[in-house]
Amino acid sequence: MSTPQLVVHRDKELMAQAAAARLITKIVDAQAARGSASVVLTGGRNGNGLLAALASSPARDAIDWSRLDLWWGDERFLPEGDPERNVTQARAALLDAVPVDPKRVHAMPASNGAYGNDVEAAAAAYAEELAAAAGPEDHGEVPTFDVLMLGVGPDTHVASLFPELPAVRETERTVVGVHGAPKPPPVRISMTLPAIRAAREVWLLAAGEDKAQAAAIALSGAGEIQAPAAGAYGRGRTLWLLDSAAASRLPRALYPPASP
């Protein structure tokens, strides 16, 4: 378990730009060291804001997009192409503008795909895809992702792991179907905390006043069942990327002055 590190930016726009620059550097470094890189994307306004900032950055061309694997931490179990699906939003924000290898874009199954409306079968299929991509050096059933990004919800949820629901209690499976999510749609697919913790680095993104209480709870030593964000950490590094509004309820001793 890595101790959380905090970086606070003045506003959400600067946070997105700085996070995009940080991600480009991580991907380029991983490709230089190991030949390829793997990143787990997140949806939501902050995840999509980061992708849009990456798309507009001239430095994006430093990435060898053909040697990058992209995964998702969760997905809304909706039909292919639905505008609410994370992969649909990611394509619009970034992926349609860069030369990614379609075979290395690992979207979670849609509700009108091969598994129909059976979310458990769809989740099991994604778990199998992760396991197939894991090598002996990964020591587990998922690849050792270079960066896994998570948005933090106002209720402290990450991916589609909501407080007190069964998915956040899962200790064996790497991907599960989620039923009864408190925000629509109620049916989702999500990586579990064991899969999240396989990443070298986990980045948690929080911007806006509505995320301030969630950040304060998750960083105050709360339990992961009540505050799933508290249980999301990387093997080597756990990084909270916040804007000043989301950090407004945190003790200033936890983080340095706001950076550009």
mmCIF file of N, CA and C in Angstrom, residues 35-108:
data_model
loop_
_atom_site.group_PDB
_atom_site.id
_atom_site.type_symbol
_atom_site.label_atom_id
_atom_site.label_comp_id
_atom_site.label_asym_id
_atom_site.label_seq_id
_atom_site.Cartn_x
_atom_site.Cartn_y
_atom_site.Cartn_z
ATOM 1 N N GLY A 35 8.824 -1.039 -23.756
ATOM 2 C CA GLY A 35 8.357 -1.223 -25.121
ATOM 3 C C GLY A 35 6.912 -0.863 -25.337
ATOM 4 N N SER A 36 6.090 -0.966 -24.307
ATOM 5 C CA SER A 36 4.681 -0.606 -24.418
ATOM 6 C C SER A 36 4.222 -0.053 -23.079
ATOM 7 N N ALA A 37 3.006 0.466 -23.065
ATOM 8 C CA ALA A 37 2.438 1.021 -21.834
ATOM 9 C C ALA A 37 0.987 0.600 -21.741
ATOM 10 N N SER A 38 0.471 0.582 -20.524
ATOM 11 C CA SER A 38 -0.946 0.260 -20.318
ATOM 12 C C SER A 38 -1.543 1.263 -19.345
ATOM 13 N N VAL A 39 -2.708 1.777 -19.716
ATOM 14 C CA VAL A 39 -3.378 2.806 -18.926
ATOM 15 C C VAL A 39 -4.847 2.426 -18.774
ATOM 16 N N VAL A 40 -5.378 2.628 -17.589
ATOM 17 C CA VAL A 40 -6.799 2.431 -17.342
ATOM 18 C C VAL A 40 -7.464 3.797 -17.278
ATOM 19 N N LEU A 41 -8.434 4.008 -18.167
ATOM 20 C CA LEU A 41 -9.108 5.301 -18.255
ATOM 21 C C LEU A 41 -10.322 5.353 -17.347
ATOM 22 N N THR A 42 -10.734 6.568 -17.032
ATOM 23 C CA THR A 42 -11.938 6.800 -16.252
ATOM 24 C C THR A 42 -12.826 7.774 -17.001
ATOM 25 N N GLY A 43 -14.121 7.682 -16.740
ATOM 26 C CA GLY A 43 -15.066 8.609 -17.355
ATOM 27 C C GLY A 43 -15.356 9.786 -16.442
ATOM 28 N N GLY A 44 -16.530 10.364 -16.610
ATOM 29 C CA GLY A 44 -16.892 11.510 -15.781
ATOM 30 C C GLY A 44 -16.276 12.793 -16.279
ATOM 31 N N ARG A 45 -16.660 13.893 -15.671
ATOM 32 C CA ARG A 45 -16.216 15.187 -16.176
ATOM 33 C C ARG A 45 -14.716 15.388 -16.029
ATOM 34 N N ASN A 46 -14.130 14.868 -14.964
ATOM 35 C CA ASN A 46 -12.693 15.060 -14.790
ATOM 36 C C ASN A 46 -11.876 14.132 -15.673
ATOM 37 N N GLY A 47 -12.325 12.890 -15.814
ATOM 38 C CA GLY A 47 -11.630 11.974 -16.712
ATOM 39 C C GLY A 47 -11.693 12.429 -18.150
ATOM 40 N N ASN A 48 -12.867 12.874 -18.579
ATOM 41 C CA ASN A 48 -13.008 13.362 -19.949
ATOM 42 C C ASN A 48 -12.297 14.689 -20.152
ATOM 43 N N GLY A 49 -12.247 15.513 -19.119
ATOM 44 C CA GLY A 49 -11.502 16.766 -19.210
ATOM 45 C C GLY A 49 -10.016 16.519 -19.415
ATOM 46 N N LEU A 50 -9.489 15.507 -18.732
ATOM 47 C CA LEU A 50 -8.078 15.141 -18.916
ATOM 48 C C LEU A 50 -7.832 14.662 -20.346
ATOM 49 N N LEU A 51 -8.731 13.829 -20.865
ATOM 50 C CA LEU A 51 -8.549 13.319 -22.227
ATOM 51 C C LEU A 51 -8.616 14.443 -23.250
ATOM 52 N N ALA A 52 -9.522 15.387 -23.047
ATOM 53 C CA ALA A 52 -9.619 16.523 -23.968
ATOM 54 C C ALA A 52 -8.352 17.368 -23.909
ATOM 55 N N ALA A 53 -7.805 17.548 -22.718
ATOM 56 C CA ALA A 53 -6.557 18.302 -22.579
ATOM 57 C C ALA A 53 -5.402 17.573 -23.250
ATOM 58 N N LEU A 54 -5.396 16.258 -23.153
ATOM 59 C CA LEU A 54 -4.358 15.472 -23.823
ATOM 60 C C LEU A 54 -4.489 15.607 -25.334
ATOM 61 N N ALA A 55 -5.728 15.590 -25.831
ATOM 62 C CA ALA A 55 -5.957 15.700 -27.274
ATOM 63 C C ALA A 55 -5.446 17.023 -27.827
ATOM 64 N N SER A 56 -5.535 18.080 -27.044
ATOM 65 C CA SER A 56 -5.130 19.406 -27.510
ATOM 66 C C SER A 56 -3.670 19.723 -27.223
ATOM 67 N N SER A 57 -2.956 18.794 -26.591
ATOM 68 C CA SER A 57 -1.554 19.037 -26.242
ATOM 69 C C SER A 57 -0.633 18.661 -27.406
ATOM 70 N N PRO A 58 0.250 19.557 -27.833
ATOM 71 C CA PRO A 58 1.216 19.201 -28.877
ATOM 72 C C PRO A 58 2.104 18.033 -28.473
ATOM 73 N N ALA A 59 2.288 17.853 -27.159
ATOM 74 C CA ALA A 59 3.157 16.784 -26.677
ATOM 75 C C ALA A 59 2.552 15.402 -26.859
ATOM 76 N N ARG A 60 1.288 15.318 -27.247
ATOM 77 C CA ARG A 60 0.657 14.004 -27.420
ATOM 78 C C ARG A 60 1.382 13.180 -28.473
ATOM 79 N N ASP A 61 2.050 13.843 -29.410
ATOM 80 C CA ASP A 61 2.735 13.123 -30.476
ATOM 81 C C ASP A 61 3.999 12.424 -29.990
ATOM 82 N N ALA A 62 4.392 12.687 -28.746
ATOM 83 C CA ALA A 62 5.534 11.961 -28.168
ATOM 84 C C ALA A 62 5.158 10.509 -27.860
ATOM 85 N N ILE A 63 3.862 10.246 -27.726
ATOM 86 C CA ILE A 63 3.383 8.890 -27.440
ATOM 87 C C ILE A 63 3.377 8.060 -28.714
ATOM 88 N N ASP A 64 3.846 6.829 -28.611
ATOM 89 C CA ASP A 64 3.669 5.868 -29.703
ATOM 90 C C ASP A 64 2.322 5.200 -29.459
ATOM 91 N N TRP A 65 1.291 5.712 -30.111
ATOM 92 C CA TRP A 65 -0.066 5.250 -29.847
ATOM 93 C C TRP A 65 -0.281 3.795 -30.259
ATOM 94 N N SER A 66 0.569 3.274 -31.121
ATOM 95 C CA SER A 66 0.417 1.879 -31.541
ATOM 96 C C SER A 66 0.916 0.906 -30.477
ATOM 97 N N ARG A 67 1.602 1.427 -29.471
ATOM 98 C CA ARG A 67 2.156 0.572 -28.411
ATOM 99 C C ARG A 67 1.547 0.914 -27.047
ATOM 100 N N LEU A 68 0.270 1.264 -27.077
ATOM 101 C CA LEU A 68 -0.433 1.649 -25.855
ATOM 102 C C LEU A 68 -1.707 0.824 -25.718
ATOM 103 N N ASP A 69 -1.837 0.137 -24.582
ATOM 104 C CA ASP A 69 -3.071 -0.581 -24.261
ATOM 105 C C ASP A 69 -3.944 0.290 -23.377
ATOM 106 N N LEU A 70 -5.212 0.409 -23.741
ATOM 107 C CA LEU A 70 -6.164 1.203 -22.988
ATOM 108 C C LEU A 70 -7.271 0.307 -22.444
ATOM 109 N N TRP A 71 -7.512 0.432 -21.158
ATOM 110 C CA TRP A 71 -8.544 -0.327 -20.461
ATOM 111 C C TRP A 71 -9.494 0.660 -19.780
ATOM 112 N N TRP A 72 -10.561 0.138 -19.213
ATOM 113 C CA TRP A 72 -11.479 0.978 -18.441
ATOM 114 C C TRP A 72 -11.719 0.371 -17.069
ATOM 115 N N GLY A 73 -11.821 1.247 -16.072
ATOM 116 C CA GLY A 73 -12.079 0.782 -14.714
ATOM 117 C C GLY A 73 -13.529 0.420 -14.485
ATOM 118 N N ASP A 74 -14.427 1.040 -15.249
ATOM 119 C CA ASP A 74 -15.831 0.686 -15.155
ATOM 120 C C ASP A 74 -16.546 1.162 -16.402
ATOM 121 N N GLU A 75 -17.785 0.726 -16.534
ATOM 122 C CA GLU A 75 -18.577 1.119 -17.691
ATOM 123 C C GLU A 75 -20.058 1.021 -17.353
ATOM 124 N N ARG A 76 -20.811 1.927 -17.927
ATOM 125 C CA ARG A 76 -22.264 1.847 -17.831
ATOM 126 C C ARG A 76 -22.734 0.756 -18.793
ATOM 127 N N PHE A 77 -23.553 -0.178 -18.295
ATOM 128 C CA PHE A 77 -23.972 -1.326 -19.119
ATOM 129 C C PHE A 77 -25.130 -0.892 -19.994
ATOM 130 N N LEU A 78 -24.766 -0.262 -21.095
ATOM 131 C CA LEU A 78 -25.697 0.318 -22.055
ATOM 132 C C LEU A 78 -25.319 -0.152 -23.458
ATOM 133 N N PRO A 79 -26.181 0.088 -24.453
ATOM 134 C CA PRO A 79 -25.863 -0.365 -25.810
ATOM 135 C C PRO A 79 -24.623 0.307 -26.395
ATOM 136 N N GLU A 80 -23.980 -0.396 -27.303
ATOM 137 C CA GLU A 80 -22.818 0.139 -28.019
ATOM 138 C C GLU A 80 -23.153 1.493 -28.638
ATOM 139 N N GLY A 81 -22.261 2.460 -28.448
ATOM 140 C CA GLY A 81 -22.458 3.780 -29.025
ATOM 141 C C GLY A 81 -23.317 4.714 -28.189
ATOM 142 N N ASP A 82 -23.877 4.228 -27.092
ATOM 143 C CA ASP A 82 -24.695 5.105 -26.245
ATOM 144 C C ASP A 82 -23.820 6.261 -25.752
ATOM 145 N N PRO A 83 -24.331 7.491 -25.822
ATOM 146 C CA PRO A 83 -23.509 8.642 -25.426
ATOM 147 C C PRO A 83 -23.112 8.651 -23.959
ATOM 148 N N GLU A 84 -23.771 7.845 -23.126
ATOM 149 C CA GLU A 84 -23.417 7.789 -21.712
ATOM 150 C C GLU A 84 -22.314 6.783 -21.414
ATOM 151 N N ARG A 85 -21.950 5.967 -22.383
ATOM 152 C CA ARG A 85 -20.867 5.000 -22.139
ATOM 153 C C ARG A 85 -19.520 5.718 -22.074
ATOM 154 N N ASN A 86 -18.685 5.280 -21.161
ATOM 155 C CA ASN A 86 -17.367 5.901 -21.005
ATOM 156 C C ASN A 86 -16.542 5.801 -22.283
ATOM 157 N N VAL A 87 -16.614 4.651 -22.952
ATOM 158 C CA VAL A 87 -15.810 4.487 -24.165
ATOM 159 C C VAL A 87 -16.288 5.427 -25.266
ATOM 160 N N THR A 88 -17.592 5.650 -25.366
ATOM 161 C CA THR A 88 -18.117 6.583 -26.359
ATOM 162 C C THR A 88 -17.579 7.990 -26.099
ATOM 163 N N GLN A 89 -17.598 8.399 -24.846
ATOM 164 C CA GLN A 89 -17.108 9.732 -24.481
ATOM 165 C C GLN A 89 -15.596 9.841 -24.692
ATOM 166 N N ALA A 90 -14.865 8.756 -24.413
ATOM 167 C CA ALA A 90 -13.416 8.773 -24.616
ATOM 168 C C ALA A 90 -13.061 8.876 -26.092
ATOM 169 N N ARG A 91 -13.840 8.226 -26.943
ATOM 170 C CA ARG A 91 -13.585 8.337 -28.385
ATOM 171 C C ARG A 91 -13.787 9.779 -28.852
ATOM 172 N N ALA A 92 -14.840 10.407 -28.368
ATOM 173 C CA ALA A 92 -15.110 11.783 -28.775
ATOM 174 C C ALA A 92 -14.061 12.750 -28.241
ATOM 175 N N ALA A 93 -13.590 12.513 -27.020
ATOM 176 C CA ALA A 93 -12.639 13.429 -26.392
ATOM 177 C C ALA A 93 -11.220 13.268 -26.922
ATOM 178 N N LEU A 94 -10.834 12.019 -27.282
ATOM 179 C CA LEU A 94 -9.433 11.779 -27.636
ATOM 180 C C LEU A 94 -9.223 10.704 -28.695
ATOM 181 N N LEU A 95 -9.803 9.537 -28.508
ATOM 182 C CA LEU A 95 -9.356 8.360 -29.248
ATOM 183 C C LEU A 95 -9.569 8.467 -30.747
ATOM 184 N N ASP A 96 -10.624 9.159 -31.173
ATOM 185 C CA ASP A 96 -10.852 9.306 -32.608
ATOM 186 C C ASP A 96 -9.825 10.233 -33.264
ATOM 187 N N ALA A 97 -9.059 10.946 -32.447
ATOM 188 C CA ALA A 97 -8.109 11.932 -32.981
ATOM 189 C C ALA A 97 -6.664 11.434 -32.970
ATOM 190 N N VAL A 98 -6.431 10.223 -32.461
ATOM 191 C CA VAL A 98 -5.062 9.715 -32.364
ATOM 192 C C VAL A 98 -5.000 8.313 -32.972
ATOM 193 N N PRO A 99 -3.820 7.886 -33.440
ATOM 194 C CA PRO A 99 -3.703 6.600 -34.142
ATOM 195 C C PRO A 99 -3.553 5.398 -33.211
ATOM 196 N N VAL A 100 -4.559 5.191 -32.366
ATOM 197 C CA VAL A 100 -4.516 4.023 -31.490
ATOM 198 C C VAL A 100 -4.761 2.759 -32.316
ATOM 199 N N ASP A 101 -4.203 1.658 -31.832
ATOM 200 C CA ASP A 101 -4.454 0.363 -32.450
ATOM 201 C C ASP A 101 -5.789 -0.145 -31.907
ATOM 202 N N PRO A 102 -6.807 -0.323 -32.756
ATOM 203 C CA PRO A 102 -8.124 -0.755 -32.261
ATOM 204 C C PRO A 102 -8.060 -2.039 -31.430
ATOM 205 N N LYS A 103 -7.107 -2.916 -31.739
ATOM 206 C CA LYS A 103 -6.997 -4.165 -30.997
ATOM 207 C C LYS A 103 -6.490 -3.949 -29.575
ATOM 208 N N ARG A 104 -5.934 -2.753 -29.308
ATOM 209 C CA ARG A 104 -5.408 -2.472 -27.979
ATOM 210 C C ARG A 104 -6.315 -1.521 -27.192
ATOM 211 N N VAL A 105 -7.493 -1.278 -27.727
ATOM 212 C CA VAL A 105 -8.513 -0.500 -27.015
ATOM 213 C C VAL A 105 -9.516 -1.503 -26.453
ATOM 214 N N HIS A 106 -9.426 -1.744 -25.145
ATOM 215 C CA HIS A 106 -10.163 -2.828 -24.506
ATOM 216 C C HIS A 106 -11.434 -2.284 -23.848
ATOM 217 N N ALA A 107 -12.443 -2.041 -24.663
ATOM 218 C CA ALA A 107 -13.713 -1.547 -24.134
ATOM 219 C C ALA A 107 -14.448 -2.661 -23.400
ATOM 220 N N MET A 108 -15.152 -2.294 -22.353
ATOM 221 C CA MET A 108 -16.001 -3.264 -21.657
ATOM 222 C C MET A 108 -17.225 -3.576 -22.521
#
